[in-house]
CSV table of C-alpha atoms in Angstrom, one decimal:
chain,number,residue,atom,x,y,z
C,235,MET,CA,14.4,7.8,-52.3
C,236,SER,CA,12.7,8.9,-55.4
C,237,ASN,CA,13.9,11.5,-57.8
C,238,LEU,CA,10.4,11.8,-60.1
C,239,LYS,CA,9.3,15.1,-60.8
C,240,PRO,CA,5.1,15.2,-60.4
C,241,ILE,CA,3.4,17.1,-63.6
C,242,ILE,CA,1.1,19.7,-62.3
C,243,ILE,CA,-2.4,20.3,-64.3
C,244,LEU,CA,-4.4,23.4,-63.8
C,245,VAL,CA,-8.0,22.7,-64.8
C,246,ASP,CA,-10.3,25.5,-65.4
C,247,THR,CA,-7.9,28.2,-64.4
C,248,GLN,CA,-9.6,31.7,-64.6
C,249,LEU,CA,-7.0,33.9,-63.2
C,250,ALA,CA,-3.7,34.1,-65.4
C,251,GLU,CA,-1.8,35.6,-62.5
C,252,ASN,CA,-2.8,32.4,-60.7
C,253,ILE,CA,-0.7,30.4,-63.6
C,254,GLY,CA,2.3,32.9,-63.8
C,255,LEU,CA,2.1,32.3,-60.0
C,256,ALA,CA,1.9,28.4,-60.2
C,257,ALA,CA,4.8,28.1,-62.0
C,258,ARG,CA,6.6,30.7,-60.3
C,259,ALA,CA,6.2,28.2,-57.0
C,260,MET,CA,6.8,25.2,-59.4
C,261,TYR,CA,10.3,26.9,-60.4
C,262,ASN,CA,11.2,27.5,-56.8
C,263,PHE,CA,10.9,24.3,-55.7
C,264,GLY,CA,12.1,22.3,-58.7
C,265,LEU,CA,9.2,21.4,-60.9
C,266,GLU,CA,9.0,22.3,-63.9
C,267,ASN,CA,6.3,20.1,-66.1
C,268,LEU,CA,3.1,22.2,-66.3
C,269,SER,CA,0.3,21.1,-67.8
C,270,LEU,CA,-3.5,23.6,-68.6
C,271,VAL,CA,-7.2,22.0,-69.2
C,272,ARG,CA,-9.9,24.2,-71.0
C,273,PRO,CA,-7.8,27.7,-68.9
C,274,LYS,CA,-10.6,30.5,-68.9
C,275,ILE,CA,-8.3,33.0,-70.2
C,276,GLY,CA,-6.5,33.5,-73.6
C,277,TRP,CA,-3.4,31.5,-74.1
C,278,PRO,CA,-0.5,32.4,-74.7
C,279,SER,CA,-1.2,34.9,-71.4
C,280,GLU,CA,1.1,38.3,-71.1
C,281,LYS,CA,0.0,38.3,-67.6
C,282,ALA,CA,0.5,34.7,-66.6
C,283,GLU,CA,4.6,35.1,-68.3
C,284,ALA,CA,4.9,38.4,-66.5
C,285,VAL,CA,3.8,37.0,-63.3
C,286,SER,CA,6.3,34.1,-63.6
C,287,VAL,CA,9.3,35.7,-63.3
C,288,ASP,CA,12.2,33.5,-63.7
C,289,ALA,CA,9.6,31.0,-64.3
C,290,LEU,CA,8.9,32.0,-68.2
C,291,PRO,CA,10.2,28.6,-69.3
C,292,ILE,CA,8.1,26.7,-67.3
C,293,ILE,CA,5.0,28.9,-68.7
C,294,LYS,CA,6.1,29.2,-72.6
C,295,ASN,CA,6.6,25.1,-72.2
C,296,ALA,CA,3.4,24.4,-70.5
C,297,LYS,CA,0.8,22.0,-72.9
C,298,CYS,CA,-3.0,22.9,-73.2
C,299,TYR,CA,-5.3,20.5,-73.8
C,300,ASP,CA,-9.2,20.3,-73.9
C,301,THR,CA,-9.8,17.9,-71.1
C,302,LEU,CA,-8.2,16.3,-68.3
C,303,LYS,CA,-8.6,12.7,-69.9
C,304,GLU,CA,-6.2,13.8,-72.7
C,305,ALA,CA,-3.6,15.7,-70.1
C,306,LEU,CA,-3.2,12.3,-68.5
C,307,VAL,CA,-2.3,10.5,-71.5
C,308,GLY,CA,0.8,8.9,-69.9
C,309,VAL,CA,-0.2,9.1,-66.2
C,310,GLN,CA,-0.1,6.3,-64.7
C,311,TYR,CA,-1.2,7.9,-60.6
C,312,SER,CA,-2.9,10.9,-60.3
C,313,TYR,CA,-3.5,13.1,-57.1
C,314,ALA,CA,-6.0,15.9,-57.8
C,315,PHE,CA,-6.3,18.5,-54.6
C,316,THR,CA,-10.1,19.2,-53.5
C,317,ALA,CA,-11.0,21.5,-50.9
C,318,ARG,CA,-14.8,20.1,-50.0
C,319,SER,CA,-14.8,16.3,-48.7
C,320,ARG,CA,-16.7,14.8,-51.8
C,321,GLU,CA,-19.4,12.0,-51.5
C,322,MET,CA,-17.4,9.9,-54.2
C,323,ASP,CA,-16.4,6.9,-53.2
C,324,LYS,CA,-12.4,7.9,-53.9
C,325,LYS,CA,-9.7,7.5,-51.0
C,326,GLU,CA,-8.5,10.8,-49.9
C,327,ILE,CA,-5.3,11.8,-48.2
C,328,THR,CA,-3.5,14.7,-46.7
C,329,ASN,CA,-1.5,17.0,-48.3
C,330,GLU,CA,1.4,15.0,-45.7
C,331,GLU,CA,0.4,11.8,-47.1
C,332,VAL,CA,0.8,12.5,-50.9
C,333,VAL,CA,3.8,14.3,-50.3
C,334,LYS,CA,5.5,11.0,-48.5
C,335,LYS,CA,4.2,8.9,-51.3
C,336,ILE,CA,6.1,10.5,-53.6
C,337,VAL,CA,9.2,10.9,-52.2
C,338,LEU,CA,9.2,7.0,-50.4
C,339,ASN,CA,8.7,6.3,-54.3
C,340,GLU,CA,5.5,4.2,-53.4
C,341,ASN,CA,4.0,4.0,-56.7
C,342,GLN,CA,7.2,2.9,-58.1
C,343,ASN,CA,8.6,5.1,-60.8
C,344,SER,CA,5.4,5.5,-62.1
C,345,ASN,CA,4.4,8.9,-63.9
C,346,ILE,CA,2.6,11.2,-61.9
C,347,ALA,CA,-0.2,13.9,-62.1
C,348,VAL,CA,-0.9,16.5,-59.5
C,349,VAL,CA,-4.0,18.2,-60.3
C,350,PHE,CA,-5.7,21.2,-59.5
C,351,GLY,CA,-9.2,23.0,-59.9
C,352,GLY,CA,-9.7,26.2,-60.8
C,353,GLU,CA,-10.4,29.1,-58.3
C,354,GLN,CA,-14.8,28.9,-58.1
C,355,SER,CA,-16.1,26.1,-58.1
C,356,GLY,CA,-12.7,23.6,-58.4
C,357,LEU,CA,-13.0,20.3,-59.9
C,358,THR,CA,-16.1,18.5,-61.5
C,359,ASN,CA,-16.9,15.1,-60.5
C,360,ASP,CA,-16.6,14.3,-63.7
C,361,ASP,CA,-12.9,15.2,-63.5
C,362,ILE,CA,-12.2,13.8,-60.1
C,363,SER,CA,-13.7,10.1,-61.4
C,364,LEU,CA,-10.5,10.1,-63.7
C,365,VAL,CA,-7.6,10.5,-60.8
C,366,SER,CA,-6.6,7.9,-58.5
C,367,GLU,CA,-6.8,9.8,-55.1
C,368,CYS,CA,-7.9,13.0,-53.7
C,369,VAL,CA,-5.7,15.2,-51.3
C,370,SER,CA,-6.8,18.3,-48.9
C,371,ILE,CA,-4.5,20.4,-47.3
C,372,GLN,CA,-5.5,20.7,-43.8
C,373,THR,CA,-6.8,23.7,-42.9
C,374,ASP,CA,-8.2,25.6,-39.7
C,375,ASN,CA,-11.6,24.9,-39.1
C,376,LEU,CA,-12.7,28.7,-39.8
C,377,PHE,CA,-11.8,28.8,-43.4
C,378,SER,CA,-10.7,26.2,-45.7
C,379,SER,CA,-10.5,27.8,-48.9
C,380,LEU,CA,-7.3,28.2,-50.2
C,381,ASN,CA,-5.7,30.4,-53.2
C,382,LEU,CA,-5.3,28.7,-56.1
C,383,SER,CA,-1.5,29.5,-56.0
C,384,HIS,CA,-1.2,29.4,-52.4
C,385,ALA,CA,-2.3,25.2,-52.8
C,386,VAL,CA,0.0,24.4,-55.4
C,387,THR,CA,2.5,26.5,-53.3
C,388,VAL,CA,1.9,24.2,-49.8
C,389,PHE,CA,2.2,21.2,-52.3
C,390,CYS,CA,5.4,22.0,-54.4
C,391,HIS,CA,7.2,23.0,-50.8
C,392,SER,CA,6.1,20.3,-49.0
C,393,LEU,CA,7.7,18.0,-51.4
C,394,PHE,CA,10.9,19.9,-51.9
C,395,ALA,CA,11.5,19.9,-48.0
C,396,LEU,CA,10.7,16.8,-47.5
C,397,GLN,CA,13.2,15.8,-50.4
C,398,ASN,CA,15.6,17.5,-48.9
C,399,SER,CA,15.3,16.5,-45.7
C,400,GLU,CA,15.4,13.2,-47.2
C,401,LYS,CA,18.8,13.7,-49.0
C,402,ASN,CA,20.4,15.3,-46.0
C,403,ASN,CA,20.1,12.2,-44.1
C,404,GLU,CA,23.2,10.4,-45.5
C,405,ILE,CA,23.0,7.7,-43.1
C,406,ARG,CA,19.4,6.5,-44.4
C,407,LYS,CA,20.4,6.9,-48.3
C,408,GLY,CA,19.6,3.7,-50.2
C,409,GLU,CA,17.7,1.7,-48.2
C,410,THR,CA,14.4,0.6,-48.2
C,411,ARG,CA,11.8,1.7,-45.5
C,412,VAL,CA,9.4,-0.2,-43.8
C,413,VAL,CA,6.4,-1.1,-46.0
C,414,ASP,CA,5.7,-4.5,-44.5
C,415,HIS,CA,5.0,-3.7,-41.2
C,416,SER,CA,5.7,-7.4,-39.8
C,417,LYS,CA,9.3,-7.0,-39.5
C,418,LEU,CA,8.7,-3.8,-37.0
C,419,HIS,CA,6.1,-6.2,-35.4
C,420,HIS,CA,8.5,-9.0,-35.0
C,421,PHE,CA,11.1,-6.8,-33.0
C,422,PHE,CA,7.8,-5.6,-31.2
C,423,ASP,CA,7.4,-9.1,-30.2
C,424,HIS,CA,11.0,-10.1,-29.0
C,425,LEU,CA,11.2,-6.6,-27.2
C,426,GLU,CA,8.0,-7.8,-25.2
C,427,HIS,CA,9.5,-11.2,-24.6
C,428,GLU,CA,12.4,-9.4,-23.3
C,429,LEU,CA,10.9,-7.0,-21.1
C,430,ASP,CA,7.9,-10.0,-19.8
C,431,VAL,CA,10.3,-12.6,-18.5
C,432,ARG,CA,11.5,-9.7,-16.4
C,433,GLY,CA,9.5,-8.5,-14.8
C,434,PHE,CA,9.3,-5.0,-16.6
C,435,PHE,CA,5.8,-4.2,-16.6
C,436,GLU,CA,4.9,-3.7,-13.2
C,437,PRO,CA,2.2,-2.9,-12.3
C,438,ILE,CA,0.2,-5.1,-15.3
C,439,GLU,CA,-2.5,-3.4,-16.0
C,440,LYS,CA,-0.2,-0.4,-16.6
C,441,LYS,CA,1.6,-3.0,-19.6
C,442,PRO,CA,-0.9,-2.1,-22.4
C,443,SER,CA,-0.2,1.8,-21.9
C,444,MET,CA,3.6,1.2,-21.2
C,445,LEU,CA,4.1,-1.3,-24.4
C,446,ILE,CA,1.8,1.4,-26.4
C,447,LYS,CA,4.3,4.5,-25.3
C,448,LEU,CA,7.5,1.9,-26.4
C,449,ARG,CA,5.8,0.9,-29.6
C,450,ASN,CA,5.3,4.4,-30.3
C,451,ILE,CA,8.9,5.5,-30.2
C,452,PHE,CA,10.1,3.1,-33.1
C,453,HIS,CA,7.0,4.1,-35.3
C,454,ARG,CA,8.1,7.6,-34.8
C,455,ALA,CA,11.9,6.5,-35.8
C,456,GLU,CA,10.5,5.4,-39.2
C,457,LEU,CA,13.2,2.4,-39.0
C,458,SER,CA,14.4,0.9,-42.0
C,459,GLU,CA,14.9,-2.9,-42.7
C,460,ARG,CA,18.1,-2.5,-41.9
C,461,GLU,CA,17.9,-0.6,-38.7
C,462,ILE,CA,14.9,-3.3,-37.0
C,463,ALA,CA,17.7,-5.6,-38.1
C,464,SER,CA,20.4,-3.5,-35.8
C,465,LEU,CA,17.9,-3.2,-33.0
C,466,ARG,CA,17.0,-7.1,-32.9
C,467,GLY,CA,20.6,-7.5,-32.8
C,468,VAL,CA,21.0,-4.9,-30.2
C,469,LEU,CA,18.5,-7.1,-28.3
C,470,THR,CA,19.9,-10.4,-29.0
C,471,SER,CA,23.0,-8.6,-27.5
C,472,LEU,CA,21.7,-7.4,-24.2
C,473,THR,CA,20.2,-10.9,-23.2
C,474,LYS,CA,22.4,-13.3,-24.6
C,475,TYR,CA,23.7,-14.1,-21.1
C,476,ARG,CA,20.1,-15.0,-19.2
C,477,GLU,CA,20.0,-16.9,-22.7
C,478,LYS,CA,23.2,-18.8,-21.4
C,479,GLN,CA,21.6,-19.0,-17.7
C,480,GLU,CA,18.5,-20.8,-19.1
C,481,LYS,CA,20.6,-22.8,-21.3
F,204,MET,CA,3.2,22.5,-27.3
F,205,SER,CA,2.4,26.3,-27.6
F,206,ASN,CA,-0.6,27.9,-28.8
F,207,LEU,CA,1.1,30.8,-29.7
F,208,LYS,CA,0.0,32.1,-32.5
F,209,PRO,CA,3.0,35.1,-33.8
F,210,ILE,CA,1.8,38.5,-35.5
F,211,ILE,CA,2.5,38.6,-38.9
F,212,ILE,CA,4.7,41.9,-39.9
F,213,LEU,CA,4.7,42.9,-43.6
F,214,VAL,CA,7.7,45.5,-44.2
F,215,ASP,CA,7.3,48.2,-47.4
F,216,THR,CA,5.0,45.6,-49.0
F,217,GLN,CA,4.1,47.3,-52.6
F,218,LEU,CA,0.9,45.2,-54.0
F,219,ALA,CA,-2.4,45.4,-52.4
F,220,GLU,CA,-3.0,41.9,-53.4
F,221,ASN,CA,-0.2,40.8,-51.0
F,222,ILE,CA,-1.1,41.6,-48.3
F,223,GLY,CA,-5.2,40.6,-48.9
F,224,LEU,CA,-3.3,37.3,-50.1
F,225,ALA,CA,-1.4,37.4,-47.1
F,226,ALA,CA,-3.9,37.5,-45.0
F,227,ARG,CA,-6.2,35.2,-46.4
F,228,ALA,CA,-2.9,32.3,-45.7
F,229,MET,CA,-3.0,33.9,-42.1
F,230,TYR,CA,-6.7,32.8,-41.9
F,231,ASN,CA,-6.1,29.2,-43.4
F,232,PHE,CA,-3.7,28.5,-41.1
F,233,GLY,CA,-5.2,29.9,-37.7
F,234,LEU,CA,-3.5,33.0,-37.4
F,235,GLU,CA,-5.2,36.3,-36.9
F,236,ASN,CA,-2.7,39.0,-36.2
F,237,LEU,CA,-1.2,41.3,-38.8
F,238,SER,CA,0.7,44.4,-38.9
F,239,LEU,CA,1.8,45.9,-41.5
F,240,VAL,CA,4.5,49.0,-41.6
F,241,ARG,CA,5.3,51.7,-44.2
F,242,PRO,CA,3.0,49.8,-47.0
F,243,LYS,CA,4.2,51.5,-50.0
F,244,ILE,CA,-0.6,51.6,-50.8
F,245,GLY,CA,-3.2,53.8,-49.7
F,246,TRP,CA,-4.9,52.0,-46.4
F,247,PRO,CA,-7.1,51.0,-45.6
F,248,SER,CA,-7.0,49.8,-49.1
F,249,GLU,CA,-10.3,48.1,-51.1
F,250,LYS,CA,-8.3,45.7,-52.9
F,251,ALA,CA,-6.2,43.9,-50.3
F,252,GLU,CA,-10.0,43.9,-48.7
F,253,ALA,CA,-11.0,42.3,-51.7
F,254,VAL,CA,-8.0,39.9,-52.3
F,255,SER,CA,-8.6,38.3,-48.4
F,256,VAL,CA,-12.0,37.3,-49.3
F,257,ASP,CA,-13.2,36.0,-45.9
F,258,ALA,CA,-10.2,37.4,-43.9
F,259,LEU,CA,-11.5,40.3,-43.8
F,260,PRO,CA,-11.3,41.2,-40.0
F,261,ILE,CA,-7.7,40.2,-40.6
F,262,ILE,CA,-7.2,43.1,-42.4
F,263,LYS,CA,-9.9,45.4,-41.1
F,264,ASN,CA,-7.6,44.6,-37.8
F,265,ALA,CA,-4.8,45.1,-39.1
F,266,LYS,CA,-2.1,47.9,-37.0
F,267,CYS,CA,-0.4,50.4,-39.5
F,268,TYR,CA,3.3,51.6,-38.5
F,269,ASP,CA,5.6,53.8,-39.7
F,270,THR,CA,9.1,51.9,-38.2
F,271,LEU,CA,9.4,48.1,-37.5
F,272,LYS,CA,10.9,49.5,-34.3
F,273,GLU,CA,7.5,50.9,-33.4
F,274,ALA,CA,5.6,47.2,-35.0
F,275,LEU,CA,8.0,45.2,-31.9
F,276,VAL,CA,6.8,46.9,-29.5
F,277,GLY,CA,5.7,44.6,-27.0
F,278,VAL,CA,7.4,41.7,-28.9
F,279,GLN,CA,10.0,39.7,-26.8
F,280,TYR,CA,11.2,37.2,-29.9
F,281,SER,CA,11.2,38.0,-33.6
F,282,TYR,CA,12.3,36.1,-37.3
F,283,ALA,CA,12.8,38.0,-40.1
F,284,PHE,CA,12.7,36.4,-43.4
F,285,THR,CA,15.0,37.0,-46.3
F,286,ALA,CA,16.0,35.7,-49.3
F,287,ARG,CA,19.7,36.5,-49.7
F,288,SER,CA,22.1,35.5,-46.9
F,289,ARG,CA,23.0,39.0,-45.3
F,290,GLU,CA,26.7,39.4,-44.8
F,291,MET,CA,25.4,40.7,-41.3
F,292,ASP,CA,26.6,39.1,-38.1
F,293,LYS,CA,22.9,37.7,-37.2
F,294,LYS,CA,22.1,34.0,-37.1
F,295,GLU,CA,20.5,32.1,-39.7
F,296,ILE,CA,17.9,29.4,-39.6
F,297,THR,CA,15.8,27.8,-41.9
F,298,ASN,CA,11.6,28.0,-42.4
F,299,GLU,CA,11.7,24.6,-40.8
F,300,GLU,CA,13.6,25.1,-37.6
F,301,VAL,CA,11.6,28.3,-37.1
F,302,VAL,CA,8.6,26.4,-36.9
F,303,LYS,CA,10.0,23.5,-34.7
F,304,LYS,CA,10.9,26.3,-32.3
F,305,ILE,CA,7.6,28.0,-31.9
F,306,VAL,CA,5.7,24.7,-32.0
F,307,LEU,CA,8.4,23.3,-29.1
F,308,ASN,CA,7.9,26.7,-27.2
F,309,GLU,CA,11.5,27.2,-27.1
F,310,ASN,CA,11.2,30.7,-26.3
F,311,GLN,CA,9.1,30.3,-23.5
F,312,ASN,CA,5.8,32.2,-24.4
F,313,SER,CA,7.6,35.4,-25.3
F,314,ASN,CA,5.0,36.9,-28.1
F,315,ILE,CA,6.8,36.6,-31.3
F,316,ALA,CA,6.5,38.3,-34.4
F,317,VAL,CA,7.7,37.3,-38.2
F,318,VAL,CA,8.9,39.5,-40.5
F,319,PHE,CA,8.8,39.7,-44.5
F,320,GLY,CA,10.0,42.4,-46.7
F,321,GLY,CA,8.8,44.2,-49.5
F,322,GLU,CA,8.2,42.4,-52.8
F,323,GLN,CA,11.2,44.5,-55.0
F,324,SER,CA,14.0,44.5,-52.2
F,325,GLY,CA,13.0,42.6,-49.0
F,326,LEU,CA,14.0,44.1,-45.6
F,327,THR,CA,16.5,46.6,-45.0
F,328,ASN,CA,19.8,46.1,-43.5
F,329,ASP,CA,18.3,48.6,-40.6
F,330,ASP,CA,15.2,46.9,-40.3
F,331,ILE,CA,17.5,43.7,-40.1
F,332,SER,CA,19.5,44.7,-37.0
F,333,LEU,CA,16.4,44.8,-35.0
F,334,VAL,CA,15.1,41.4,-35.0
F,335,SER,CA,16.5,38.6,-32.8
F,336,GLU,CA,17.5,35.7,-35.9
F,337,CYS,CA,17.0,35.5,-39.8
F,338,VAL,CA,15.0,32.8,-41.3
F,339,SER,CA,15.6,31.2,-45.2
F,340,ILE,CA,12.8,29.1,-46.8
F,341,GLN,CA,14.9,26.7,-48.9
F,342,THR,CA,14.7,26.7,-52.6
F,343,ASP,CA,16.1,25.1,-55.7
F,344,ASN,CA,19.1,26.7,-56.6
F,345,LEU,CA,17.8,28.1,-59.9
F,346,PHE,CA,15.2,30.1,-58.2
F,347,SER,CA,15.1,31.3,-54.9
F,348,SER,CA,12.9,34.3,-55.4
F,349,LEU,CA,9.7,33.6,-53.3
F,350,ASN,CA,6.6,35.7,-54.3
F,351,LEU,CA,5.8,37.3,-51.2
F,352,SER,CA,2.1,35.9,-50.1
F,353,HIS,CA,4.0,32.5,-51.0
F,354,ALA,CA,6.2,33.0,-48.7
F,355,VAL,CA,3.4,33.7,-45.8
F,356,THR,CA,1.7,30.8,-46.9
F,357,VAL,CA,4.9,28.8,-46.4
F,358,PHE,CA,5.5,29.3,-42.9
F,359,CYS,CA,1.8,29.9,-42.1
F,360,HIS,CA,1.1,26.2,-43.5
F,361,SER,CA,4.5,24.5,-42.0
F,362,LEU,CA,3.6,25.8,-38.6
F,363,PHE,CA,-0.2,24.5,-38.6
F,364,ALA,CA,0.7,21.1,-40.1
F,365,LEU,CA,3.5,20.5,-37.0
F,366,GLN,CA,0.9,22.3,-34.4
F,367,ASN,CA,-1.6,19.6,-36.2
F,368,SER,CA,1.3,17.3,-35.6
F,369,GLU,CA,2.0,17.3,-32.6
F,370,LYS,CA,-1.7,17.6,-31.5
F,371,ASN,CA,-2.3,14.3,-33.4
F,372,ASN,CA,0.4,12.9,-31.2
F,373,GLU,CA,-1.7,12.3,-28.0
F,374,ILE,CA,0.8,10.3,-26.1
F,375,ARG,CA,3.7,12.3,-25.8
F,376,LYS,CA,1.0,16.0,-25.0
F,377,GLY,CA,2.0,17.7,-22.3
F,378,GLU,CA,5.7,16.3,-22.2
F,379,THR,CA,8.9,18.5,-22.2
F,380,ARG,CA,11.4,17.6,-25.4
F,381,VAL,CA,14.8,17.2,-24.8
F,382,VAL,CA,16.2,20.6,-25.1
F,383,ASP,CA,18.9,19.6,-22.4
F,384,HIS,CA,20.9,16.6,-24.9
F,385,SER,CA,22.7,15.6,-22.2
F,386,LYS,CA,20.0,13.4,-20.7
F,387,LEU,CA,19.8,11.7,-24.4
F,388,HIS,CA,23.8,11.4,-24.2
F,389,HIS,CA,24.0,9.8,-20.6
F,390,PHE,CA,21.3,7.3,-22.7
F,391,PHE,CA,24.1,6.7,-25.1
F,392,ASP,CA,26.6,6.0,-22.6
F,393,HIS,CA,24.6,3.5,-21.0
F,394,LEU,CA,23.6,2.0,-24.3
F,395,GLU,CA,27.3,1.9,-25.6
F,396,HIS,CA,28.5,0.2,-22.2
F,397,GLU,CA,26.3,-2.3,-21.6
F,398,LEU,CA,26.4,-3.3,-25.7
F,399,ASP,CA,30.7,-2.9,-25.5
F,400,VAL,CA,31.1,-5.5,-22.5
F,401,ARG,CA,28.9,-8.2,-24.4
F,402,GLY,CA,31.2,-7.8,-27.5
F,403,PHE,CA,28.4,-6.2,-29.9
F,404,PHE,CA,30.6,-4.1,-32.1
F,405,GLU,CA,32.4,-6.3,-34.0
F,406,PRO,CA,34.5,-5.9,-35.5
F,407,ILE,CA,36.1,-3.3,-33.6
F,408,GLU,CA,37.2,-1.0,-37.0
F,409,LYS,CA,33.4,-0.6,-37.1
F,410,LYS,CA,32.1,0.5,-33.6
F,411,PRO,CA,32.5,4.2,-34.4
F,412,SER,CA,29.9,3.6,-37.6
F,413,MET,CA,27.5,1.7,-35.7
F,414,LEU,CA,27.5,3.7,-33.0
F,415,ILE,CA,26.4,6.6,-35.6
F,416,LYS,CA,23.6,4.3,-37.1
F,417,LEU,CA,22.3,3.6,-33.9
F,418,ARG,CA,22.2,6.9,-32.3
F,419,ASN,CA,20.5,8.2,-35.6
F,420,ILE,CA,17.2,6.0,-34.4
F,421,PHE,CA,17.1,8.1,-31.4
F,422,HIS,CA,17.6,11.3,-32.2
F,423,ARG,CA,15.1,11.2,-35.3
F,424,ALA,CA,12.3,10.0,-32.4
F,425,GLU,CA,12.6,13.4,-30.8
F,426,LEU,CA,12.5,11.6,-27.4
F,427,SER,CA,11.0,13.7,-24.5
F,428,GLU,CA,12.8,12.9,-21.6
F,429,ARG,CA,10.3,10.8,-20.0
F,430,GLU,CA,10.6,8.7,-22.9
F,431,ILE,CA,14.5,8.3,-22.4
F,432,ALA,CA,13.2,7.4,-18.9
F,433,SER,CA,11.3,4.4,-20.3
F,434,LEU,CA,14.5,3.5,-22.8
F,435,ARG,CA,16.9,3.5,-19.7
F,436,GLY,CA,14.1,1.5,-17.7
F,437,VAL,CA,14.3,-1.0,-20.4
F,438,LEU,CA,17.9,-0.9,-20.5
F,439,THR,CA,18.4,-1.8,-17.1
F,440,SER,CA,15.7,-4.4,-17.1
F,441,LEU,CA,17.1,-6.2,-20.6
F,442,THR,CA,20.5,-6.3,-19.2
F,443,LYS,CA,19.8,-7.0,-15.3
F,444,TYR,CA,20.5,-10.9,-14.9
F,445,ARG,CA,24.0,-10.2,-16.5
F,446,GLU,CA,24.6,-7.4,-13.3
F,447,LYS,CA,23.3,-10.1,-10.8
F,448,GLN,CA,26.2,-12.6,-12.9
F,449,GLU,CA,28.8,-10.2,-12.0
F,450,LYS,CA,28.3,-9.4,-7.7
């Protein structure tokens, strides 16, 4: 599990309250590095400080830049939260996906930045062209525009909650998750073969949907490589008398 | 899956912005019923309306009460978000747990209310004594006090995200989840027996930890009753040649 703490970058922010509230949410959920790009208010801001409550050190240590490019120096991977689907040729993922990538350390100890645009018009296309991937928070279809500090809260809380649930899962600590799906697929093939030779899939027309349901169970369990090896051991053990019979 | 939409009840709210922002977050994530108890501002409030943006209908339709007791008439199950651990004899669960209970409809189509106290001092002990269970949002140890509208956002987003992930899981739609753990435990016993007679657990001192790891895989998959029945069918099929051998 990654202990990396992404930097939060707020671009073109118009309201001091939102900077203070974003800092408060960051502090609630264990993040600490805040950068501002072209804030539309005077900086430092007494209002932002007052609203941040106990998160004052985050506001005091916030770095201020003229361009997103400068704020991204030293960052190896960056995600931009955008409300609208852009027509740019940029990969778009969900909040849940980015949080999972960070917790599972898919970017391999890179310095990560998470970027949020201004209240009125979000990020410019030029700014978006500087980041690695775009992220959208899934919302009800009726109203997709989140308050800026709420968007920061959703990200920080989701990251903290997943890190926390990973920490609580002592059994799996230090194990590598399946990135390479082929090991999982070998287990599926092994299971399918053993069930096939015993005539499990009856009627045969239902085999495809039965297989999907079975595979789904194991997909949902998000198995580590060690767990897949255990399940293959279980399968071998359960079927070994048949093997002997055949010899 | 439950399509129930809990009522959000804000008690003793001091800032109009927080009511408007709570309504905005509710609307972002598909909730619509808002009740206010003893708001510390004049009501209706132009400021709350302005801040709510597109969620204006939620503000316009909000019901206003003098007491929490009145606001809870017709509600069968209620959860109060509290920051501090109370010394009252009241069950306390996490945000993730309450969201899961609602999505899995564990309260069986009851009308549900989710209650948030005021910015300064939260809910009174008297108000807490009126609700079914207390909920806390897990935070970093350094700073546990969430902004009111952020707490509402965390709940509404978590509920929406889980409902959404359930909806996307077409395979399991309409199935009953395991509430009764005994079916899962029968499957565990069945698996353990079949592995035992084949000498799977070697060395035998390691059996307890091997069993825990195996059970964990299936716990994590959150099996439905139908899925447990499928897995028992798989187990029976995989081992049936041994059964024949014994006869």
